[in-house]
Short mmCIF file of C-alpha atoms and ligand atoms in Angstrom, two decimals:
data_model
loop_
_atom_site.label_atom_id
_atom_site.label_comp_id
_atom_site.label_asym_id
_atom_site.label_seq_id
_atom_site.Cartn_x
_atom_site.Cartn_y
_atom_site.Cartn_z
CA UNK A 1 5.99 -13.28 1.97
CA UNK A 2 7.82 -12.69 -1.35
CA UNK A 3 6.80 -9.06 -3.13
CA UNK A 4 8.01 -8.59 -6.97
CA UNK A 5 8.01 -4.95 -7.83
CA UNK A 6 8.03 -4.42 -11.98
CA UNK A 7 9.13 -0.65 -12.58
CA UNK A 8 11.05 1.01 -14.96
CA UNK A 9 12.60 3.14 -11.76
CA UNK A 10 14.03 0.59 -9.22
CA UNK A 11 15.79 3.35 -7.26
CA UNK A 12 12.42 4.67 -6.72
CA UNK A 13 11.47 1.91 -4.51
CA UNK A 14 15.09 2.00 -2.57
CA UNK A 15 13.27 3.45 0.72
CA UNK A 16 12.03 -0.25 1.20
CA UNK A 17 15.83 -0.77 1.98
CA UNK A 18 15.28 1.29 5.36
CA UNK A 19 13.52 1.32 8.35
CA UNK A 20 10.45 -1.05 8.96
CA UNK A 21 10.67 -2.68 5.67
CA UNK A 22 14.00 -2.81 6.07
CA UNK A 23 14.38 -4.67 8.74
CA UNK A 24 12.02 -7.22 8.08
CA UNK A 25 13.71 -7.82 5.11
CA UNK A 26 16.90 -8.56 6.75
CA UNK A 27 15.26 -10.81 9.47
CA UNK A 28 13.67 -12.68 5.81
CA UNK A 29 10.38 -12.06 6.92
CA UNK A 30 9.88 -10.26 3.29
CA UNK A 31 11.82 -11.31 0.28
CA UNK A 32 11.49 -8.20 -2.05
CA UNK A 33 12.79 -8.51 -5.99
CA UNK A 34 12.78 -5.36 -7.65
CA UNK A 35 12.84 -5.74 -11.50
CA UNK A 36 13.36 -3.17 -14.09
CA UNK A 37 10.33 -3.19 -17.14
CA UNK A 38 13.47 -2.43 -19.91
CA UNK A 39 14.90 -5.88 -19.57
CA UNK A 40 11.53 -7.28 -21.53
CA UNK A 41 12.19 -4.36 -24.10
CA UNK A 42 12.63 -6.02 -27.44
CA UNK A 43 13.85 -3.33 -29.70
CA UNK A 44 17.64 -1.54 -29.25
CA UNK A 45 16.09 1.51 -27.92
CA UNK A 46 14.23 -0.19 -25.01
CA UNK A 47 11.48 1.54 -25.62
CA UNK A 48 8.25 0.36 -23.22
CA UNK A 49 5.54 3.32 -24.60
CA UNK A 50 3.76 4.17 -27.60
CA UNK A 51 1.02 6.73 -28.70
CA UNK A 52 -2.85 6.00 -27.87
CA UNK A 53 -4.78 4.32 -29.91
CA UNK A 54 -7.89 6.87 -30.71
CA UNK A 55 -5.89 9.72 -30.09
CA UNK A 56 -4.87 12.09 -26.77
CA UNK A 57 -2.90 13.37 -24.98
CA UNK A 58 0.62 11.49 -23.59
CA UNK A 59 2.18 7.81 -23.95
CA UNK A 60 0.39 4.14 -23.31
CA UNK A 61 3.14 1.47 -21.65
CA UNK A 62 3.39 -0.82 -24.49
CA UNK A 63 1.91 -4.60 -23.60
CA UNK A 64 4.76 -6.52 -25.26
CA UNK A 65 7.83 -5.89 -22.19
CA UNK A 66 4.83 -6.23 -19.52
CA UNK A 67 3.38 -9.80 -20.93
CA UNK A 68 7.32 -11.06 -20.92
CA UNK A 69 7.68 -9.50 -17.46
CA UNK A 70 4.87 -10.72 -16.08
CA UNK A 71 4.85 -14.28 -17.94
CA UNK A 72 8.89 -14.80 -16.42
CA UNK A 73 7.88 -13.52 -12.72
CA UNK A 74 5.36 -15.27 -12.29
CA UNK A 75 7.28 -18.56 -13.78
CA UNK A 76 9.85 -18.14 -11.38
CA UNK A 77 7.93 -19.25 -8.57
CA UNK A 78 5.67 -21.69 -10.40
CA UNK A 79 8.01 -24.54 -9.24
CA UNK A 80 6.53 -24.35 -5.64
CA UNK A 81 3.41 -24.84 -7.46
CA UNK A 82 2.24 -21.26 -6.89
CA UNK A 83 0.30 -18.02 -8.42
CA UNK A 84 0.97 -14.72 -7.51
CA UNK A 85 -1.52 -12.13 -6.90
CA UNK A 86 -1.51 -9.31 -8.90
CA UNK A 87 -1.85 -5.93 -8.49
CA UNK A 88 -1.56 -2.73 -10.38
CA UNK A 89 -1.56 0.83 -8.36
CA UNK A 90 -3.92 3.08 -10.39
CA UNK A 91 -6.00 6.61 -9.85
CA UNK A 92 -8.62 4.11 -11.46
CA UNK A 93 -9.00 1.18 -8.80
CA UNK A 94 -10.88 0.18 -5.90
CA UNK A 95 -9.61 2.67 -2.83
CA UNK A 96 -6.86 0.78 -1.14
CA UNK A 97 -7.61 0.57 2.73
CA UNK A 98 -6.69 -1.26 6.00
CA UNK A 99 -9.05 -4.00 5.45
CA UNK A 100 -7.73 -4.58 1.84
CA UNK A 101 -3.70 -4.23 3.53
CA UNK A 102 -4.81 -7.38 5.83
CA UNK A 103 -6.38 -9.16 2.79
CA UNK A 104 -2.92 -9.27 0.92
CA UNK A 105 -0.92 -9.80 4.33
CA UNK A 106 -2.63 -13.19 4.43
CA UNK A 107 -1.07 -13.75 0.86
CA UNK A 108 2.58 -15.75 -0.03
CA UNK A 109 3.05 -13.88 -2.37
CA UNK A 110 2.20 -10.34 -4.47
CA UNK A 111 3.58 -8.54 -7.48
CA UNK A 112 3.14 -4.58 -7.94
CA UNK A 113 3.13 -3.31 -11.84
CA UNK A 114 4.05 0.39 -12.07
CA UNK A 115 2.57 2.26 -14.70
CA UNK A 116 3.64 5.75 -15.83
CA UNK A 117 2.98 7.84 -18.37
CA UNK A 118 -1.07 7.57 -18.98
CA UNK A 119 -0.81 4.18 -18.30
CA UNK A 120 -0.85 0.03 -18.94
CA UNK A 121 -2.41 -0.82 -22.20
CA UNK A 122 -5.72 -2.64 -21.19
CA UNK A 123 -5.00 -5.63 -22.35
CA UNK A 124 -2.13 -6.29 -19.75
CA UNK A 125 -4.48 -5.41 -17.29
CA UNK A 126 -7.51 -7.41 -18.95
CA UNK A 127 -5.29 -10.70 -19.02
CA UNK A 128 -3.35 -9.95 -15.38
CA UNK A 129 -4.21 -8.21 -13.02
CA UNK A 130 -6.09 -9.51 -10.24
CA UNK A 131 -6.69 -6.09 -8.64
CA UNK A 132 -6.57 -2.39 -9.47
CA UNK A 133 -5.96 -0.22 -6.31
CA UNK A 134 -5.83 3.52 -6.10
CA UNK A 135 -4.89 5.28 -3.07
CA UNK A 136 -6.65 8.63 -3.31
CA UNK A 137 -8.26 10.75 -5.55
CA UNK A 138 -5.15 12.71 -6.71
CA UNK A 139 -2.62 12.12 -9.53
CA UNK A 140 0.66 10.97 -9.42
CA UNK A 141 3.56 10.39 -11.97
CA UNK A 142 3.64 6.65 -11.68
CA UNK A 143 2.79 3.54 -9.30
CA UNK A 144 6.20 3.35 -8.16
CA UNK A 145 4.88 5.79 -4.81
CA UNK A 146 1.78 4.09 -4.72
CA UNK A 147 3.44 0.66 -4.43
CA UNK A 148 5.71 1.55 -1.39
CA UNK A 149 2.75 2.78 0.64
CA UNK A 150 0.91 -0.35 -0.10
CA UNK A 151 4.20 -2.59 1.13
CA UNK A 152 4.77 -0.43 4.30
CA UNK A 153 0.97 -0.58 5.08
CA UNK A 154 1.24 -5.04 4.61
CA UNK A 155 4.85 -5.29 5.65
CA UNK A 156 3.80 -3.85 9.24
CA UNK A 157 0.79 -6.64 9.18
CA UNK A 158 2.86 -9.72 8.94
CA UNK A 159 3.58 -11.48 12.14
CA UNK A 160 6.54 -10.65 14.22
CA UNK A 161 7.40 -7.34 12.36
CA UNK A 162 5.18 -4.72 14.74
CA UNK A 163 7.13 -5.84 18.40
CA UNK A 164 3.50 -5.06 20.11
CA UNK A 165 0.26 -6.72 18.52
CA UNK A 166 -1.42 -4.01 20.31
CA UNK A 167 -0.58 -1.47 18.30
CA UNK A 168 -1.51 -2.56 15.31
CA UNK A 169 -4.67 -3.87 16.59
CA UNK A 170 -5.10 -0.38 18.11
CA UNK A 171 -4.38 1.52 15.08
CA UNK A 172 -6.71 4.09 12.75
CA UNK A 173 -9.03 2.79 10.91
CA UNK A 174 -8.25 -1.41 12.28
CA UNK A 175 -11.17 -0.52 14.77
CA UNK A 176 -13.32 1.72 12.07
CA UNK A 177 -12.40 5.13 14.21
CA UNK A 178 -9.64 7.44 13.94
CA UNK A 179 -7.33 7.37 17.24
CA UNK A 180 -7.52 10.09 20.10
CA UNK A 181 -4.74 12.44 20.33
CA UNK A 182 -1.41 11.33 22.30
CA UNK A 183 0.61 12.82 24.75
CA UNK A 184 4.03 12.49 26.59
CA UNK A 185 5.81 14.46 29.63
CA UNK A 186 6.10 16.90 30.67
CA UNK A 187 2.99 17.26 32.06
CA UNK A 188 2.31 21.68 31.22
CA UNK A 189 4.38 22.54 27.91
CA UNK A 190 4.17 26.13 26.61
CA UNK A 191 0.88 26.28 28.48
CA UNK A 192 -0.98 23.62 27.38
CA UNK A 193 -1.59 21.09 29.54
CA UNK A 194 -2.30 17.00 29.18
CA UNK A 195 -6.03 16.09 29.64
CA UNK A 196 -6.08 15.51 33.54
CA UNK A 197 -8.11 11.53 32.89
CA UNK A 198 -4.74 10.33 31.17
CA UNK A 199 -2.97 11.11 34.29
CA UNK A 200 -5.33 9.97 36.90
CA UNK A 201 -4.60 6.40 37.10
CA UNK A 202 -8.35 5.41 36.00
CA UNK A 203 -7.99 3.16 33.42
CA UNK A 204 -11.63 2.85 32.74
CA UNK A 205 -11.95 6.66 32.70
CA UNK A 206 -8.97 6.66 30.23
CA UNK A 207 -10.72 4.28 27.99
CA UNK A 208 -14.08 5.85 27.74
CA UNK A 209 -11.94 9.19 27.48
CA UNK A 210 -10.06 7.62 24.46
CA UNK A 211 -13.06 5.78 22.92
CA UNK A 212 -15.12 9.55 23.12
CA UNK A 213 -12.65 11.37 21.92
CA UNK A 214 -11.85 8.99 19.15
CA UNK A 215 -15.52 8.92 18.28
CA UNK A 216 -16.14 12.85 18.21
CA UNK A 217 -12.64 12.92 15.77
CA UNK A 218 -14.24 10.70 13.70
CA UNK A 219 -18.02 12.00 12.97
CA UNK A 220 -16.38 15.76 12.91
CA UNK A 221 -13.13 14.25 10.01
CA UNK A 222 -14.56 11.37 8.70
CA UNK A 223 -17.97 11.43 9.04
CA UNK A 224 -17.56 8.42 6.11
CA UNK A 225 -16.33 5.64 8.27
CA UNK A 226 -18.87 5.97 10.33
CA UNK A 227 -21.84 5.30 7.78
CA UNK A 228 -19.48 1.95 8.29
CA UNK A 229 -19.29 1.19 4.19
CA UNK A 230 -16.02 -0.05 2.83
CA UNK A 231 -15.27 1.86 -0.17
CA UNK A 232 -12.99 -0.82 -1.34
CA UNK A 233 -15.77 -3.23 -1.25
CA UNK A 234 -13.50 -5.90 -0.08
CA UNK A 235 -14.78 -8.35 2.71
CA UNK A 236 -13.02 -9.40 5.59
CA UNK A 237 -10.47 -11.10 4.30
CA UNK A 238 -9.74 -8.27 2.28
CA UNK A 239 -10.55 -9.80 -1.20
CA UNK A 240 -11.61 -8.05 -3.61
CA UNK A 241 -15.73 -8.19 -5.37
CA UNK A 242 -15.08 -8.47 -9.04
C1 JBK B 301 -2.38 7.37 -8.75
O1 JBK B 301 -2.60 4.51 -6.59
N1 JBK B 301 -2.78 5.66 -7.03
O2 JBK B 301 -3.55 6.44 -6.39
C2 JBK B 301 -2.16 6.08 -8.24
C3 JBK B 301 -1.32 5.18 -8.91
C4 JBK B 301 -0.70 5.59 -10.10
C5 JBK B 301 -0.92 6.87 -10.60
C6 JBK B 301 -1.75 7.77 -9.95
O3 JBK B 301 -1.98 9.01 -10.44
N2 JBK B 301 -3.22 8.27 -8.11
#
């Protein structure tokens, strides 16, 4: 999979150097091109904002740098005859989830556009973006942070990356529940001691244990996912409804 990250902080996304991400870069299983927003500045300043039209509070990123940026990106692959897909990390988009993570894993190829300040002019957005993700109702100072979650969360999807498919199969929220608590020896720490099923050799018992305990996490935490609708409203490919 190739990922094109448009920012005008590359150093912000230097974590995708390490770990995980990391090292499926180095086996090529991701080809990541970071690309700084201020090379498509025109003017000597490089200047990428302006003020809002109609008034307000803050800065607007400019459309000019981010239709040159997106317009040479997306060129450079067009000689393999293909399209990127598009996406744009916003408090203002569809929630981002695991189902929507599998959707772009399945993709060749995805570019992130990092707003800051109060955002992409609309018309950047209008003309290019073929999906606005947010992911959580908070605010941030940019997409940059956004963006690194959403590359971990479809790095660790891709095949070969995750040693055991188990695990990922296995994980919160791929099965619609949130997993039961985990332990490791020894056995009585400060106290406390590990449920006496995981220890008795029962699988079965284990997995009714874990599937119970997962269950009762769930309706008391997130008594959402078990109403069972996906607030992305993508389907199960992980596409997006327009
Ligand atoms: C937020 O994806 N987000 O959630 C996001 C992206 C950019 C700015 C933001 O404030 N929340």
């Amino acid at each position: 999979m190739r990922v094109d990250i448009i920012t005008i902080f590359p150093d912000y996304l230097s974590p995708l150097e390490l770990s995980l991400v990391g090292r499926a870069r180095d086996r090529g299983i991701i080809d990541v091109h970071l690309h700084d927003l201020r090379q498509w500045a025109s003017d000597v300043h490089r200047t990428v904002d302006d003020a809002p039209y109609g008034g307000g509070p803050g800065m607007v990123m400019r459309p000019e740098p981010w239709w040159a940026a997106l317009t040479e990106v997306s060129e450079s692959g067009a000689a393999d005859g293909r399209r990127p897909r598009i996406i744009v990390p916003t408090p203002v988009g569809r929630p981002f989830t695991q189902g929507y993570a599998g959707g772009l894993a399945a993709e060749p190829w995805l570019v992130f556009c990092c707003g800051r300040y109060e955002g992409i002019d609309a018309r950047v957005i209008e003309a290019w973006a073929d999906d606005e993700i947010s992911l959580g109702d908070y605010v941030l100072a940019g997409g940059e942070v956004a963006t690194l979650v959403m590359v971990e969360a479809v790095t660790r999807l891709l095949p070969g990356v995750v040693g055991n498919a188990e695990s990922v199969a296995d994980d919160s929220f791929a099965n619609g529940l949130l997993e039961p608590p985990v332990y490791t020896r020894p056995p009585v720490w400060h106290d406390r001691e590990v449920p006496a099923v995981l220890r008795s050799g029962d699988h079965g018992a284990i997995i009714r244990w874990r599937r119970e305990v997962a269950l009762r996490r769930t309706a008391q935490r997130r008594p959402d996912l078990l109403a069972g609708t996906d607030p992305a409203g993508t389907d199960p490919a992980g596409r997006v409804a327009q």
